[in-house]
Structures are given as structure tokens and as C-alpha cells.
Short mmCIF file of C-alpha atoms in Angstrom, two decimals:
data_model
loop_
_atom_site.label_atom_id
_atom_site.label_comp_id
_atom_site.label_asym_id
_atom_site.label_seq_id
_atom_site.Cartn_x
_atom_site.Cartn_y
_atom_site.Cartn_z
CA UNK A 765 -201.22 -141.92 49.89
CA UNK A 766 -200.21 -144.21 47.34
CA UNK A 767 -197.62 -146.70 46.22
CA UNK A 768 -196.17 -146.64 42.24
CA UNK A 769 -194.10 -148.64 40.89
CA UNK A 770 -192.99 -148.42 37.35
CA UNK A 771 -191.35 -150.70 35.33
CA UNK A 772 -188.96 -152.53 37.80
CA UNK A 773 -186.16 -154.73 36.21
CA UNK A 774 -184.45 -156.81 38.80
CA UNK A 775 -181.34 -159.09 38.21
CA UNK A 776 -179.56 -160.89 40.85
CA UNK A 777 -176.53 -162.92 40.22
CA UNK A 778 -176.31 -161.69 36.83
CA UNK A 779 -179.39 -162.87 35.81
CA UNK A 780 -182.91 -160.99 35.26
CA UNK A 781 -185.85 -162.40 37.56
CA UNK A 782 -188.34 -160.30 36.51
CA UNK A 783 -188.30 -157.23 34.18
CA UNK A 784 -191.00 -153.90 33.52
CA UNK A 785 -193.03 -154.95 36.42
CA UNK A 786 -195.42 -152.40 37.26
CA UNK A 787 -197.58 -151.72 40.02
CA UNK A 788 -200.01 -149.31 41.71
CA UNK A 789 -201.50 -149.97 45.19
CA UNK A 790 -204.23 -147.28 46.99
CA UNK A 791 -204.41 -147.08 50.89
CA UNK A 792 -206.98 -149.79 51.92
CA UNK A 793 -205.86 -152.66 49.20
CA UNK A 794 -204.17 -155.76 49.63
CA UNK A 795 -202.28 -157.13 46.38
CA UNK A 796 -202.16 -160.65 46.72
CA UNK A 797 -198.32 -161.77 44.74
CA UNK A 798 -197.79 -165.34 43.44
CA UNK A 799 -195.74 -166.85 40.86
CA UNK A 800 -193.44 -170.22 41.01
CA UNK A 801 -190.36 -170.27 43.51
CA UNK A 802 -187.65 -168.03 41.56
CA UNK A 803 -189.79 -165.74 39.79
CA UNK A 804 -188.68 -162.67 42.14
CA UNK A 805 -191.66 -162.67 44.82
CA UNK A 806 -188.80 -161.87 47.50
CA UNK A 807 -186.74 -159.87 45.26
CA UNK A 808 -189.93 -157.25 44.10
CA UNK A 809 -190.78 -157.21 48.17
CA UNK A 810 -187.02 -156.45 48.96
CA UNK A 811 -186.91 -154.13 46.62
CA UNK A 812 -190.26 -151.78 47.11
CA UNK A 813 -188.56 -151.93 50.59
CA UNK A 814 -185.79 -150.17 49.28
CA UNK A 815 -183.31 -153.59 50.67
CA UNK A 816 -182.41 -154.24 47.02
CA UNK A 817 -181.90 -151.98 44.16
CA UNK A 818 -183.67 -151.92 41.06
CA UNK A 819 -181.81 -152.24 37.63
CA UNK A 820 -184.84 -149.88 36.07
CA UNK A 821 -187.58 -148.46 37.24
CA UNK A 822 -188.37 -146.69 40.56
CA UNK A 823 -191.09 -147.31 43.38
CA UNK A 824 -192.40 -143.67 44.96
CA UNK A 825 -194.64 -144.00 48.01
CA UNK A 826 -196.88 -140.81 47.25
CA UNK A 827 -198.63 -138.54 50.46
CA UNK A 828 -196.26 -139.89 52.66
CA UNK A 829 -193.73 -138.29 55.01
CA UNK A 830 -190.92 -136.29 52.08
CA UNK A 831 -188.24 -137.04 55.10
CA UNK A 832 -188.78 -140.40 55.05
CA UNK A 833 -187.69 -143.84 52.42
CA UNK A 834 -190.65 -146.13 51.88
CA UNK A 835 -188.27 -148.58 53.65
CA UNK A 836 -189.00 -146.30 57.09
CA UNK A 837 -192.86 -145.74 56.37
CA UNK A 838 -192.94 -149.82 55.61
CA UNK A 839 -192.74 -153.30 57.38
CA UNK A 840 -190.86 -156.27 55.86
CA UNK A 841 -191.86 -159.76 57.17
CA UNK A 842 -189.12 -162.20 55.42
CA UNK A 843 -188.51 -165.71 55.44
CA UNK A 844 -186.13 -166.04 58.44
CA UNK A 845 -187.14 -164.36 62.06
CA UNK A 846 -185.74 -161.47 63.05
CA UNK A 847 -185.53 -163.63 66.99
CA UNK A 848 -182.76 -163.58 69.46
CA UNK A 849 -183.36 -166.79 71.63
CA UNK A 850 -181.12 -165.20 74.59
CA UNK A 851 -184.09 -162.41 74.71
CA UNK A 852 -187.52 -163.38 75.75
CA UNK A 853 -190.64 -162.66 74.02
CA UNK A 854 -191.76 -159.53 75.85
CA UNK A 855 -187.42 -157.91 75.12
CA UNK A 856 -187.76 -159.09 71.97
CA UNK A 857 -190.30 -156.74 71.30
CA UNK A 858 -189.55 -154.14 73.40
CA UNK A 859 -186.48 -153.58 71.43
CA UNK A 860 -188.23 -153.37 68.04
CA UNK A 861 -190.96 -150.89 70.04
CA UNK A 862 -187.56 -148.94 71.23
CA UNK A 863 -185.66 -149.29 68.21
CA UNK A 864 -188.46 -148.25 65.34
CA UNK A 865 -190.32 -146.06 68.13
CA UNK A 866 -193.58 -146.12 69.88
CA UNK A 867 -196.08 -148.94 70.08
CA UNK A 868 -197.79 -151.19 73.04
CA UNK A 869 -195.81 -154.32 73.11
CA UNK A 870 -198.83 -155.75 75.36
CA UNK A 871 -200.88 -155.15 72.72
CA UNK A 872 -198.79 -156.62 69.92
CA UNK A 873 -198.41 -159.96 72.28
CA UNK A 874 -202.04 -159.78 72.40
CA UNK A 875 -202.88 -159.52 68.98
CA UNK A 876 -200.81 -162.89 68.37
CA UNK A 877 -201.56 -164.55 71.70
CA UNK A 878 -197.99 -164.32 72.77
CA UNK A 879 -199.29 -163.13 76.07
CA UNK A 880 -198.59 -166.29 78.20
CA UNK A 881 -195.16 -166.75 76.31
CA UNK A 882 -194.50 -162.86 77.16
CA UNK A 883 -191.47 -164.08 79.85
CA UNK A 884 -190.32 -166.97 78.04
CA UNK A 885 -186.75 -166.70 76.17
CA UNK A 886 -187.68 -166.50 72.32
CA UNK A 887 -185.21 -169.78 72.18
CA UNK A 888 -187.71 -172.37 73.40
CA UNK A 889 -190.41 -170.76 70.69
CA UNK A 890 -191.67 -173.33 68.29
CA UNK A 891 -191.28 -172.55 64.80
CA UNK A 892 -194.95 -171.20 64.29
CA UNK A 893 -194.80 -169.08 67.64
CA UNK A 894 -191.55 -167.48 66.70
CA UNK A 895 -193.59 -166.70 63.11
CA UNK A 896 -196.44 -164.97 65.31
CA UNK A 897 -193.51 -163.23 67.25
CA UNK A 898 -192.12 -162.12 64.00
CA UNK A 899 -195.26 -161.01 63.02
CA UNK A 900 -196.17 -159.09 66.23
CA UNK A 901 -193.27 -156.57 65.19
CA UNK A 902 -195.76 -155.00 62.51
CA UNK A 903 -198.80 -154.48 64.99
CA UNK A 904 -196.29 -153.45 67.16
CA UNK A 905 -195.58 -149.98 65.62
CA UNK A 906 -197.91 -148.73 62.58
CA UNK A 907 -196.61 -148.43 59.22
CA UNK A 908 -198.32 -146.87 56.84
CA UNK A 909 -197.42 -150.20 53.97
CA UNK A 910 -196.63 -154.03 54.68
CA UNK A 911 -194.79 -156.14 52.93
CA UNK A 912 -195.22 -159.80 54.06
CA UNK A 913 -193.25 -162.31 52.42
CA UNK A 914 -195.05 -165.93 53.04
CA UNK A 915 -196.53 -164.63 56.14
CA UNK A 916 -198.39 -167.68 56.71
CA UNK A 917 -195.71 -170.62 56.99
CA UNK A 918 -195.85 -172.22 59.88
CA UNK A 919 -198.79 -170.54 61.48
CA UNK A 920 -202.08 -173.06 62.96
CA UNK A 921 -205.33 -172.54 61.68
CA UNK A 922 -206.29 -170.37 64.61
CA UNK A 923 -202.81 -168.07 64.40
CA UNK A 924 -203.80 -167.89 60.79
CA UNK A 925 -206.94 -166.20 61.54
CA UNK A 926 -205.24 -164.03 64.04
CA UNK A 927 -202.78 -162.44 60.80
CA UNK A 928 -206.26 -161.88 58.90
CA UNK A 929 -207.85 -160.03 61.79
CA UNK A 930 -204.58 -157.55 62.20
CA UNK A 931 -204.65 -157.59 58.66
CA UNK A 932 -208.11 -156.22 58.52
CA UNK A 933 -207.28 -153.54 60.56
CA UNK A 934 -204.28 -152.29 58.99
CA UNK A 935 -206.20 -152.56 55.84
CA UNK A 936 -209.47 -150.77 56.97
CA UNK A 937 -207.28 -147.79 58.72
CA UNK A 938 -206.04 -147.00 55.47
CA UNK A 939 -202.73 -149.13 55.49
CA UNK A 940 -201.10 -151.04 51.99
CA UNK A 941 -200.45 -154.62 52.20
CA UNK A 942 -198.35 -156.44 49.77
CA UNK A 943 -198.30 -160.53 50.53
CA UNK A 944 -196.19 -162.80 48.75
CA UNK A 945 -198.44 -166.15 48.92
CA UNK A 946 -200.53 -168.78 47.78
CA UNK A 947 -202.30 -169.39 50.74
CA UNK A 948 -206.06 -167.61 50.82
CA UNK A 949 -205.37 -164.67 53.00
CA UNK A 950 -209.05 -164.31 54.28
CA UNK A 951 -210.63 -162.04 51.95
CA UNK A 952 -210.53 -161.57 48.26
CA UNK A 953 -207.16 -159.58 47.15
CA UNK A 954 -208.20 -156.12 45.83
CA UNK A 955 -205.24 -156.72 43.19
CA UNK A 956 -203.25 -159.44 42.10
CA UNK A 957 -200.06 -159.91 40.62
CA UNK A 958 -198.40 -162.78 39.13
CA UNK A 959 -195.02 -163.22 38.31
CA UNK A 960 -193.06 -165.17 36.34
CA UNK A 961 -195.13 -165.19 33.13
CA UNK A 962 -193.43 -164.19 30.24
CA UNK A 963 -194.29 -160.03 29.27
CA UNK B 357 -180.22 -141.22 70.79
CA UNK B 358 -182.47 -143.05 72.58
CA UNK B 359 -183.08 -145.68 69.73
CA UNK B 360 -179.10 -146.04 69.78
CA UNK B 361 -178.67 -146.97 73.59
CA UNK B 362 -181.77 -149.39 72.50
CA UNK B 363 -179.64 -151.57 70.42
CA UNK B 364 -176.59 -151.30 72.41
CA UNK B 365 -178.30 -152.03 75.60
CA UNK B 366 -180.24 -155.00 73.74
CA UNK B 367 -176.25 -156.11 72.35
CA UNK B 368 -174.85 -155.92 76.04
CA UNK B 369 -177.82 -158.09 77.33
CA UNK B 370 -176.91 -160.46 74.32
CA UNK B 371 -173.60 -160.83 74.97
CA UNK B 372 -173.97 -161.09 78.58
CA UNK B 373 -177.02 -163.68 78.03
CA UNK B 374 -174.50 -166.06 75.80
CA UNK B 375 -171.48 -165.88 76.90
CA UNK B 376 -169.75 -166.21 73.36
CA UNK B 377 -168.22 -163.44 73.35
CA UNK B 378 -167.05 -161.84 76.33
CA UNK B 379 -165.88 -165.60 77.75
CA UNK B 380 -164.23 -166.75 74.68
CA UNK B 381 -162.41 -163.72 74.68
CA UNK B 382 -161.50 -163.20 78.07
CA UNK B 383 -160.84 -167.16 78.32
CA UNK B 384 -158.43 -166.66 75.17
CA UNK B 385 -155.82 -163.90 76.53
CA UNK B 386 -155.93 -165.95 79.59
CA UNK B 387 -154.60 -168.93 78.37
CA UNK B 388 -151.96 -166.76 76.42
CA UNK B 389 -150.86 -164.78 79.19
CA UNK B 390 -150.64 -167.57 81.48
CA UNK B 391 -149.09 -169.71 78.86
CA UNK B 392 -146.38 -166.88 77.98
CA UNK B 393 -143.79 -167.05 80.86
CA UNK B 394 -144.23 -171.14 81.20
CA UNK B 395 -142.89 -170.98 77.53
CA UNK B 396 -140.29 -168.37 77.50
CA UNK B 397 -139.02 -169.74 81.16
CA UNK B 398 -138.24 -168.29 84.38
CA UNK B 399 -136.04 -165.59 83.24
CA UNK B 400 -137.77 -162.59 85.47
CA UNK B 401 -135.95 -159.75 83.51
CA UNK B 402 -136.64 -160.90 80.13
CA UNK B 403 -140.20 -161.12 80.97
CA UNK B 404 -140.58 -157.66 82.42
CA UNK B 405 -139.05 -156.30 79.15
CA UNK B 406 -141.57 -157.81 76.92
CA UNK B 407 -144.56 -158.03 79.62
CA UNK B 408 -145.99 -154.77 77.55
CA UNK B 409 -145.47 -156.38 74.01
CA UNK B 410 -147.19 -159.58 75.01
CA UNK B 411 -150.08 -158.16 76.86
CA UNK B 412 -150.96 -156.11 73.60
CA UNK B 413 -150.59 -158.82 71.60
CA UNK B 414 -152.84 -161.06 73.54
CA UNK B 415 -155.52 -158.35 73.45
CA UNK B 416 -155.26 -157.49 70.05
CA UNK B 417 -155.59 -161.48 69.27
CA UNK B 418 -158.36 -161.81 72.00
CA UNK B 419 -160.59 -158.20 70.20
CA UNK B 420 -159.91 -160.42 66.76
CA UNK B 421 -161.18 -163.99 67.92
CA UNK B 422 -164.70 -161.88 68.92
CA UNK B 423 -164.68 -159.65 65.77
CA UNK B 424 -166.70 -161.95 63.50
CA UNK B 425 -169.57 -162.00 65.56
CA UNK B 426 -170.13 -158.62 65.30
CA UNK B 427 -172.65 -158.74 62.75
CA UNK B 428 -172.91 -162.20 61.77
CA UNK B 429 -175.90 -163.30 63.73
CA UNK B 430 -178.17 -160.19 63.42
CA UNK B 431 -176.99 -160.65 59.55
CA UNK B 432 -178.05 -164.37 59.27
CA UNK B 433 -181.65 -163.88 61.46
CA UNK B 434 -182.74 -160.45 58.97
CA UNK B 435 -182.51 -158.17 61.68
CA UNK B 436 -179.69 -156.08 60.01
CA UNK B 437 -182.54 -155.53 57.16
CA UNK B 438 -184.86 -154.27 59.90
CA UNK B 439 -182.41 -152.10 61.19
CA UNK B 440 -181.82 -150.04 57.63
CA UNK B 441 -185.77 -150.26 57.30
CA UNK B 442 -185.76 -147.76 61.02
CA UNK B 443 -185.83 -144.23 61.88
CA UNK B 444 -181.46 -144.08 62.57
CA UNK B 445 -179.34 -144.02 59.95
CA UNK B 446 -177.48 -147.26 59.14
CA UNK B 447 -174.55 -145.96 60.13
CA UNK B 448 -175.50 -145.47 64.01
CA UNK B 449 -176.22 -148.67 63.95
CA UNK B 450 -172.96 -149.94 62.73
CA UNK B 451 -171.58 -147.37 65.07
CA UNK B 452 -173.89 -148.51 68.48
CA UNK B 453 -172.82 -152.22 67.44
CA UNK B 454 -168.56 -151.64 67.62
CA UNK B 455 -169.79 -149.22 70.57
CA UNK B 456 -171.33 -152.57 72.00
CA UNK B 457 -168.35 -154.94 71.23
CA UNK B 458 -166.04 -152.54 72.76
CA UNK B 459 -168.01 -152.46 75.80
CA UNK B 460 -168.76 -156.69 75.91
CA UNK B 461 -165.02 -157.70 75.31
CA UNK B 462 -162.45 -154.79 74.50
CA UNK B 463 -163.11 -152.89 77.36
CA UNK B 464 -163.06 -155.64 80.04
CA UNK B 465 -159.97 -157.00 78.33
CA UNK B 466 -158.30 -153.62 78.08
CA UNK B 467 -159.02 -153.21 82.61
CA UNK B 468 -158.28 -156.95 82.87
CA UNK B 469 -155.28 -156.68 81.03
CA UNK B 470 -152.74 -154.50 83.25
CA UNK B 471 -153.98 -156.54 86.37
CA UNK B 472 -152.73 -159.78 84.71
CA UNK B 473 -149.78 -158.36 84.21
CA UNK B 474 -148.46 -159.89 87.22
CA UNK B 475 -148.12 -163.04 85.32
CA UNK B 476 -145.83 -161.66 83.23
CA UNK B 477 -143.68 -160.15 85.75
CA UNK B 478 -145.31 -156.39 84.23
CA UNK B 479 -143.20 -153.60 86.41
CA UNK B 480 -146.12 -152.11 88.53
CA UNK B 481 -145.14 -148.13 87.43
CA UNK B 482 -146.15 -149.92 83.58
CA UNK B 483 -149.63 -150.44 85.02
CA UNK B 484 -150.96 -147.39 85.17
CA UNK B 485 -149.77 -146.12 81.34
CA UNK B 486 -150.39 -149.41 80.02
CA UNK B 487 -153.94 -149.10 81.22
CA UNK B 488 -154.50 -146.03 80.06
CA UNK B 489 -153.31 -146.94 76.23
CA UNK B 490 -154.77 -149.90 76.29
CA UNK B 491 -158.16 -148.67 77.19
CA UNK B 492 -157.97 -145.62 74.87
CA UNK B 493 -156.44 -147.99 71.61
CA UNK B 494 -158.63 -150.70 73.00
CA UNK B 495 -161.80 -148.44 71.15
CA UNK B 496 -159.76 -147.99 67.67
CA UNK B 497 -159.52 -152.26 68.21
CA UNK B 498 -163.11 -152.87 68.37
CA UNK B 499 -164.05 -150.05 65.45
CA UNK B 500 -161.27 -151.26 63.27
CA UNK B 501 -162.60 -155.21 63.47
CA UNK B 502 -166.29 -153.55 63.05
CA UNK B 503 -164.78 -153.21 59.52
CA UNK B 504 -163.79 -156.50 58.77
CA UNK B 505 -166.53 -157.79 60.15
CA UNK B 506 -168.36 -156.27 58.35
CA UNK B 507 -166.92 -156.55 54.90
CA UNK B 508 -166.75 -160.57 55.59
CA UNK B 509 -170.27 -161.04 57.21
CA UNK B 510 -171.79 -163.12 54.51
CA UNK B 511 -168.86 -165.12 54.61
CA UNK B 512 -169.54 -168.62 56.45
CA UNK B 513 -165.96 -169.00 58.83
CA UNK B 514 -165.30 -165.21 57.54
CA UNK B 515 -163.15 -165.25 61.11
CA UNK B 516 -159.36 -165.88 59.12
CA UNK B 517 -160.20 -163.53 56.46
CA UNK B 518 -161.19 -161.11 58.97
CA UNK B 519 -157.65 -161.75 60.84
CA UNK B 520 -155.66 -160.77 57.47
CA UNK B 521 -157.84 -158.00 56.80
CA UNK B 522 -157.65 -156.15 59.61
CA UNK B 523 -154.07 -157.13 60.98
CA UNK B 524 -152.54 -154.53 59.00
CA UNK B 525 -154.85 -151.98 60.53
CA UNK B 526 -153.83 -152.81 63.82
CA UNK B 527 -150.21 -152.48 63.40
CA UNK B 528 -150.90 -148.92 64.01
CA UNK B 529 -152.97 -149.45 67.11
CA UNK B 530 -149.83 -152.11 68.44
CA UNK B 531 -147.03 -149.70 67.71
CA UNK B 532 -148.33 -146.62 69.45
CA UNK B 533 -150.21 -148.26 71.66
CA UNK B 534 -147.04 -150.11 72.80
CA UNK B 535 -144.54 -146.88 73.01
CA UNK B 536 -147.61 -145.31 74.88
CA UNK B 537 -146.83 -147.77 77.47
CA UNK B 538 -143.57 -148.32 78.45
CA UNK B 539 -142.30 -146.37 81.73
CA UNK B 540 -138.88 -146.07 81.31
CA UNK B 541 -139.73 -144.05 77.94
CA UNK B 542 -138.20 -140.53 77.58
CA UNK B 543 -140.83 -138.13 78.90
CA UNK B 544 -141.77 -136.58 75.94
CA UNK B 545 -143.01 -140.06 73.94
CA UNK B 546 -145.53 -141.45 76.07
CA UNK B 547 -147.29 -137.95 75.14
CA UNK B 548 -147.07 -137.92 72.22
CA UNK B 549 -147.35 -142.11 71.38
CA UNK B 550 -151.23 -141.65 73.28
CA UNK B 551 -151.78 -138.37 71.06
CA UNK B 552 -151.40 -140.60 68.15
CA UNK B 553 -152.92 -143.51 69.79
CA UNK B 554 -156.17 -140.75 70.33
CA UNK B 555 -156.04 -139.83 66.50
CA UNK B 556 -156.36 -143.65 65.48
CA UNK B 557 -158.90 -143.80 67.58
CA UNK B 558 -160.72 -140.55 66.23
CA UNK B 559 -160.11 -141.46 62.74
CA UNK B 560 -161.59 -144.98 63.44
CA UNK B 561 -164.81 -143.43 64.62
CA UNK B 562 -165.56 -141.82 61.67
CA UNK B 563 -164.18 -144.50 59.28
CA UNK B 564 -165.51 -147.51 61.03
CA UNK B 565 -169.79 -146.29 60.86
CA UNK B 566 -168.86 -145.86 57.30
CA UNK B 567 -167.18 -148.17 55.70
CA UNK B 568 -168.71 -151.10 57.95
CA UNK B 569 -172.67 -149.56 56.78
CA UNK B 570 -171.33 -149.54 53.14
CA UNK B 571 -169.91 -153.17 53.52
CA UNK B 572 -173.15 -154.28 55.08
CA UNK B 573 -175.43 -152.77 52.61
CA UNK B 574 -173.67 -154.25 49.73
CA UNK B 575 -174.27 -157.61 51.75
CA UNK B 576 -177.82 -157.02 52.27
CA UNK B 577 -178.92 -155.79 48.90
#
């Protein structure tokens, strides 16, 4: 399995972020993206995710499922939380497990020690635990590539080594992980790519 | 299927949980229905003639006032990107979340309806037809403002544009749904009024996934 992406133009608002952007990630590699606010971080996530649409160039998840888009083989962690406050923790999750299939919610509090919080209503979260409850969605049911966009605001030191841990294991079971950050992620990036800087 | 009655059943709980919608609603075509006869007076015969008319147009108002929130908030928190990233087509899921709206505040309204009729001096043999158009257009209402929800959802206060947009789409759903209902109506019309009222209604269940999935995917991309 592998992810290719070939000379990706994006423009938004009229204007071109980023253009001929080119990628290749193999199962077991992280790709580490950076580049100054504006350069397209968001917009190259969005669009491997198949949210946006490319101007050129095409993204082809290779040795995956034929039925499926890369958007349904992937996870997108964005900026804003995916949350309902009226829900607690524990339906919060439940609906993602229901709604994307399969999974051990348990588990995915676990992972992010949302375990005590499991029968609290996501509305009295604190920024950072509503990140981790974000972020349990992806442990929650197993995609084959992630695509974490600043995965690490808001998170404590110790929450912060909880993302590395799960990201270990998506990483060493063969999984793709594509994070949009500056922050050290825990282990060296197998591939980096910066944007912003001119082609 | 199963991933379908997941969102609805998480949209119900929602709704149910804040309140927003079904209250606002149902506390809306109170007020107008109980307003109504203070304001046109005591005249018991003029209000039994237009007791159908007003009831409609309270519900149709009340479906409207809800409409925006269709979308908005699983638009604004990046859920509604989730949703296209899952195993159901995107337009189930516009389709389970008019399915929900029509069972949070159309549907109530729609049963509620007919029983307040009483304030409006509503003939009781009117009850029973009213109920049953009102129930049956009542789906078309919610489907229709899926739409125009839809198509306004990035909109900040997208709730008047949503009124203008889909008012003309209703006039249908009023007309029918209005000749459906009143008793003293040759025999042959009421038929034939909820036949058309049913086709609305079937033509909004295709159109509505649609158009609202295209809307929202122009939105989200």
C-alpha cells in the first residue's frame, strides 16, 4: 500500500497556495509537514483527504480497497473538534464507532485517558481534553492513513506522549501518517516536507 | 442502514438534549396560534373558516424558524467533513439529518397542530384530514428547508435567506396541503389535494439528499 501524489496545484479564493507539490509516502512512514501559516499545510491535508479538490494533479492511495476514496480508508484530525457538548464522552464516541463502523470505544478512551471523563457531557471538556477526545476518534476505528492537522495544540506534556505512543502503533502496523506541525512528534520523521518555499 | 439510524438517533438525542429546536419551534406556533383569534377578535365563524389556513401557516413558519440549524452546527464543529470521509454516501447523511428534523420539530408540530386547533375555533370533522395532510406535507416541509439549509450553511444568520429561499417551495406544500384539509370540500378534492400533497413529498425525497449533499460539498471543499 502506498500513497502518490503528483504534482498538486491548489488555489483557494482565487489565489494559488501551493503548486506541483509532490509526494510519496510507504506504509510504516510518518512525513512530518511544516511551512509558515498560509502556505497550504491544511489545504494539501484537506485535499489528500479528498475534502478539497485539486486544480492539478491527483493523489492515488495504491493496495488499498478499489471500492473505497482515500477519504474512507483515511482519518482527518482538523483544527476545530468534531464535539457535541450535549453528548458525553463515552456517546461521543460511540457514534463515530457506529457511524464509521467497528472499534472499542473503551479502548480508544483508554488510549487518551478519557476513561474517568467516559460519563461526563463533552461540554465541560477543557480545551486539551476535548483535543484527546478528538483524537480518540482515530484509535477508535483503524484507518489504513492519518492525516493530523496540528495534532498537538493544546495537549500536556503527558497527553502529548500518549499521541506518540498511538502513533507508534499505527505506524509500526503498517499505517501512513501525515502531521502538519512544528512540534517534535517523538521520533525522527521518515520524510519531510516543507511548504511554502518557492519551486 | 445501521450507520444511518446512528446519526439520526445521535440528532434526536441532540435535539432532545438542547432544547433549541424542538422548544423554539413548538414555543413559536404557540404564541401564533394563541395570538391569532385575540387579534382577529371574537368572531367564532370567521375563525373556523380560516382555523385551517392559519394552522398551516404557523407550522410552515414554526418548520422555517428550526431550518437553519439543520446543518449549521455539525458544519461549524468539522463533523460534516467526517461524515463525507465515512462508509455512507453523503447523501444518506443529508437524507438521515431532514429525516431527524422532521422527527425533532415537524412531526410533533404536525400531531400538535390539529389538537390546538381548538384555539382557533378548528371544526372537529377538520381534525382528522387536517392531521393527516399536515403530517404527510409536514415531511416535504422538513426536506424542502434541508435545502436551504443547506445551500446557506456557511452563511453566519443564513436563517432570512433561508426564509426567501425556500418560501416559494412551500407554496406548493401550503396550497395542497390546505385543500387536503378542509371538510366541507367536494369529495373528490381532498383525494386528490393529498395525492399531490404525497408527490411533493416523494419528489422532495429524492431532491432534498441531492441537492442539500451538493450544496454542502461545495461548502466544505
Amino acid at each position: 500500500m502506498e500513497l502518490n501524489a503528483k504534482d498538486l496545484t491548489c488555489e483557494r479564493g482565487g489565489r494559488i497556495v501551493f503548486r506541483d507539490v509532490s509526494l510519496a509516502l510507504a506504509p510504516g512512514q510518518l512525513m512530518q509537514l511544516t511551512g509558515p501559516n498560509g502556505s497550504g499545510k491544511s489545504s494539501l491535508l484537506r485535499l489528500i483527504a479528498g475534502l478539497n479538490e485539486a486544480q492539478t494533479g491527483s493523489v492515488q492511495l495504491t493496495g488499498g480497497s478499489e471500492d473505497l476514496t482515500i477519504g474512507q480508508q483515511a482519518h482527518y484530525v482538523a483544527h476545530q473538534e468534531p464535539v457535541k457538548s450535549a453528548l458525553t464522552v463515552e456517546e461521543n464516541l460511540a457514534f463515530w464507532r457506529d457511524f464509521l463502523g467497528g472499534g472499542d470505544v473503551d479502548e480508544a478512551l483508554d488510549a487518551f485517558d478519557l476513561s474517568r471523563l467516559a460519563s461526563y457531557p463533552a461540554g465541560l471538556l477543557s480545551a486539551g481534553q476535548k483535543r484527546r477526545l478528538a483524537l480518540a476518534r482515530i484509535v477508535l476505528v483503524p484507518r489504513v492513513l492519518w492525516l493530523l492537522d496540528e495534532p498537538t495544540v493544546g495537549l500536556d506534556t503527558a497527553s502529548l506522549e500518549r499521541l506518540v505512543r498511538v502513533m507508534a502503533t499505527q505506524l509500526d502496523g503498517g499505517g501512513m501518517i501525515i502531521a502538519a506541525t512544528h512540534v517534535p512528534l517523538g521520533r525522527e520523521p521518515d520524510q519531510r516536507l516543507e511548504l511554502g518555499r518557492a519551486p | 442502514m445501521k450507520l444511518i439510524l446512528a446519526l439520526i438517533r445521535r440528532d434526536l438525542t441532540l435535539g432532545m438534549r438542547q432544547g433549541g429546536g424542538v422548544g423554539t419551534a413548538l414555543g413559536f406556533f404557540l404564541t401564533v396560534v394563541v395570538l391569532l383569534p385575540i387579534g382577529i377578535g371574537p368572531d367564532q365563524a370567521l375563525l373556523a373558516r380560516i382555523a385551517p389556513g392559519a394552522l398551516w401557516i404557523s407550522l410552515l413558519l414554526s418548520v422555517l424558524l428550526s431550518a437553519d440549524r439543520i446543518f449549521q452546527q455539525d458544519y461549524e464543529d468539522g463533523s460534516l467533513d467526517i461524515m463525507t470521509m465515512g462508509p455512507v454516501p453523503f447523501e444518506m447523511v443529508a437524507l438521515a439529518k431532514a429525516v431527524a428534523h422532521w422527527l425533532s420539530t415537524s412531526l410533533p408540530l404536525a400531531v400538535a397542530a390539529p389538537l390546538l386547533g381548538f384555539l382557533v375555533n378548528l371544526e372537529p370533522a377538520a381534525i382528522l384530514p387536517l392531521a393527516v395532510a399536515m403530517v404527510l406535507g409536514s415531511i416535504a416541509l422538513s426536506l424542502i428547508a434541508a435545502i436551504g439549509a443547506a445551500v446557506t450553511v456557511g452563511l453566519r444568520r443564513g436563517g432570512l435567506l433561508v426564509s426567501i429561499l425556500v418560501l416559494p417551495l412551500y407554496v406548493p406544500v401550503l396550497i395542497f396541503g390546505l385543500s387536503a384539509s378542509q371538510p366541507g370540500a367536494a369529495p373528490g378534492l381532498t383525494a386528490a389535494s393529498l395525492l399531490i400533497l404525497g408527490a411533493i413529498t416523494l419528489v422532495s425525497l429524492v431532491v432534498s439528499p441531492l441537492a442539500s449533499a451538493a450544496a454542502l460539498r461545495s461548502y466544505l471543499t
